[in-house]
Amino acid sequence: MAFSRDRDFLFCGFCGNMLTLSSVKYATCPLCSYKRSTKEIAGKEIKYQVTSQDIRRELGISTFGEGTLQLATISRKCEKCGNDEFEYTRKQMRSADEGQTTFYTCTKCRDTITEN
Ligand SMILES: [Zn+2]
Ligand SMILES: [Zn+2]
């Protein structure tokens, strides 16, 4: 995933160090204390839109990182093969509007059910 490359604008304009999001309002450079408002960052990047959710995720407020899949199994009856075990995975969608999607995959026939 080219996620980090999409965020080159999150690097310090003076020393090139990666900016740290210190709050939802500012990203700061840990080396030279260069400060950039996240509003400015959001406005600068056209291809990649920074949403408040992205910033919260960066700050570790959201428990799921970008592209993180959590794998667990749950008991759920498969309508296709009658199996009663599903793999349960969650994916955080990139867009704030899409939120989190849960995938249930039958461990036997691999039939997948998605739920938002
Ligand atoms: Zn700097
Ligand atoms: Zn099945």
Short mmCIF file of C-alpha atoms in Angstrom, two decimals, residues 2-95:
data_model
loop_
_atom_site.label_atom_id
_atom_site.label_comp_id
_atom_site.label_asym_id
_atom_site.label_seq_id
_atom_site.Cartn_x
_atom_site.Cartn_y
_atom_site.Cartn_z
CA ALA A 2 1.43 3.35 -1.04
CA PHE A 3 -0.19 5.07 1.87
CA SER A 4 2.95 6.67 3.30
CA ARG A 5 4.01 8.04 -0.06
CA ASP A 6 0.65 9.70 -0.43
CA ARG A 7 1.43 11.68 2.63
CA ASP A 8 4.67 13.39 1.63
CA PHE A 9 3.01 16.65 2.52
CA LEU A 10 3.29 15.53 6.11
CA PHE A 11 7.02 16.14 6.03
CA CYS A 12 8.70 19.24 7.38
CA GLY A 13 9.32 21.94 4.77
CA PHE A 14 12.60 22.93 6.45
CA CYS A 15 14.43 19.80 7.50
CA GLY A 16 12.44 17.08 5.79
CA ASN A 17 11.73 15.26 8.99
CA MET A 18 8.36 13.63 9.30
CA LEU A 19 5.83 15.78 11.05
CA THR A 20 4.15 14.44 14.10
CA LEU A 21 0.51 15.10 14.62
CA SER A 22 0.51 16.61 18.05
CA SER A 23 -3.16 17.42 18.10
CA VAL A 24 -6.08 17.41 15.73
CA LYS A 25 -5.16 21.00 14.91
CA TYR A 26 -1.41 20.93 14.36
CA ALA A 27 1.32 18.76 12.94
CA THR A 28 4.73 19.66 14.31
CA CYS A 29 8.29 18.78 13.37
CA PRO A 30 10.06 17.13 16.30
CA LEU A 31 13.44 18.51 15.16
CA CYS A 32 12.88 22.18 14.37
CA SER A 33 9.42 22.71 15.85
CA TYR A 34 8.02 23.71 12.48
CA LYS A 35 4.29 23.82 12.88
CA ARG A 36 1.67 23.30 10.24
CA SER A 37 -2.01 23.41 10.83
CA THR A 38 -3.84 20.30 9.76
CA LYS A 39 -6.32 22.59 8.02
CA GLU A 40 -3.53 23.77 5.78
CA ILE A 41 -2.44 20.22 5.08
CA ALA A 42 -5.98 19.24 4.19
CA GLY A 43 -6.21 22.15 1.75
CA LYS A 44 -2.84 21.52 0.10
CA GLU A 45 -3.25 17.96 -0.93
CA ILE A 46 -5.68 17.52 -3.77
CA LYS A 47 -5.21 13.86 -4.61
CA TYR A 48 -5.35 12.67 -1.08
CA GLN A 49 -7.91 14.17 1.21
CA VAL A 50 -7.08 14.31 4.86
CA THR A 51 -10.14 13.92 6.93
CA SER A 52 -10.49 14.48 10.62
CA GLN A 53 -10.83 10.72 10.90
CA ASP A 54 -7.43 10.20 9.29
CA ILE A 55 -5.91 12.55 11.81
CA ARG A 56 -7.60 10.84 14.72
CA ARG A 57 -6.35 7.52 13.38
CA GLU A 58 -2.84 8.93 13.09
CA LEU A 59 -3.05 10.04 16.69
CA GLY A 60 -4.00 6.53 17.68
CA ILE A 61 -7.49 7.45 18.76
CA SER A 62 -8.98 4.86 16.49
CA THR A 63 -7.98 1.33 17.43
CA PHE A 64 -7.65 0.19 13.82
CA GLY A 65 -4.81 1.36 11.66
CA GLU A 66 -4.94 1.81 7.95
CA GLY A 67 -5.59 -1.52 6.28
CA THR A 68 -5.49 -3.36 9.54
CA LEU A 69 -7.32 -6.64 9.55
CA GLN A 70 -8.25 -8.28 12.77
CA LEU A 71 -8.75 -11.98 12.45
CA ALA A 72 -10.89 -13.99 14.79
CA THR A 73 -13.50 -16.66 14.46
CA ILE A 74 -17.09 -16.51 15.57
CA SER A 75 -19.85 -19.03 15.52
CA ARG A 76 -22.33 -18.14 12.85
CA LYS A 77 -24.37 -20.45 10.68
CA CYS A 78 -23.39 -20.51 7.01
CA GLU A 79 -26.43 -20.52 4.78
CA LYS A 80 -24.51 -22.08 1.91
CA CYS A 81 -22.77 -25.09 3.47
CA GLY A 82 -24.18 -25.34 6.98
CA ASN A 83 -20.80 -24.77 8.60
CA ASP A 84 -21.02 -22.86 11.86
CA GLU A 85 -17.68 -21.11 11.99
CA PHE A 86 -16.81 -17.81 10.35
CA GLU A 87 -13.59 -15.84 10.24
CA TYR A 88 -14.31 -12.38 11.42
CA THR A 89 -12.24 -9.52 10.02
CA ARG A 90 -12.59 -5.80 10.15
CA LYS A 91 -11.25 -3.22 7.81
CA GLN A 92 -11.14 0.49 8.32
CA MET A 93 -12.15 2.13 5.09
CA ARG A 94 -10.13 5.07 3.87
CA SER A 95 -13.07 7.40 3.51
#
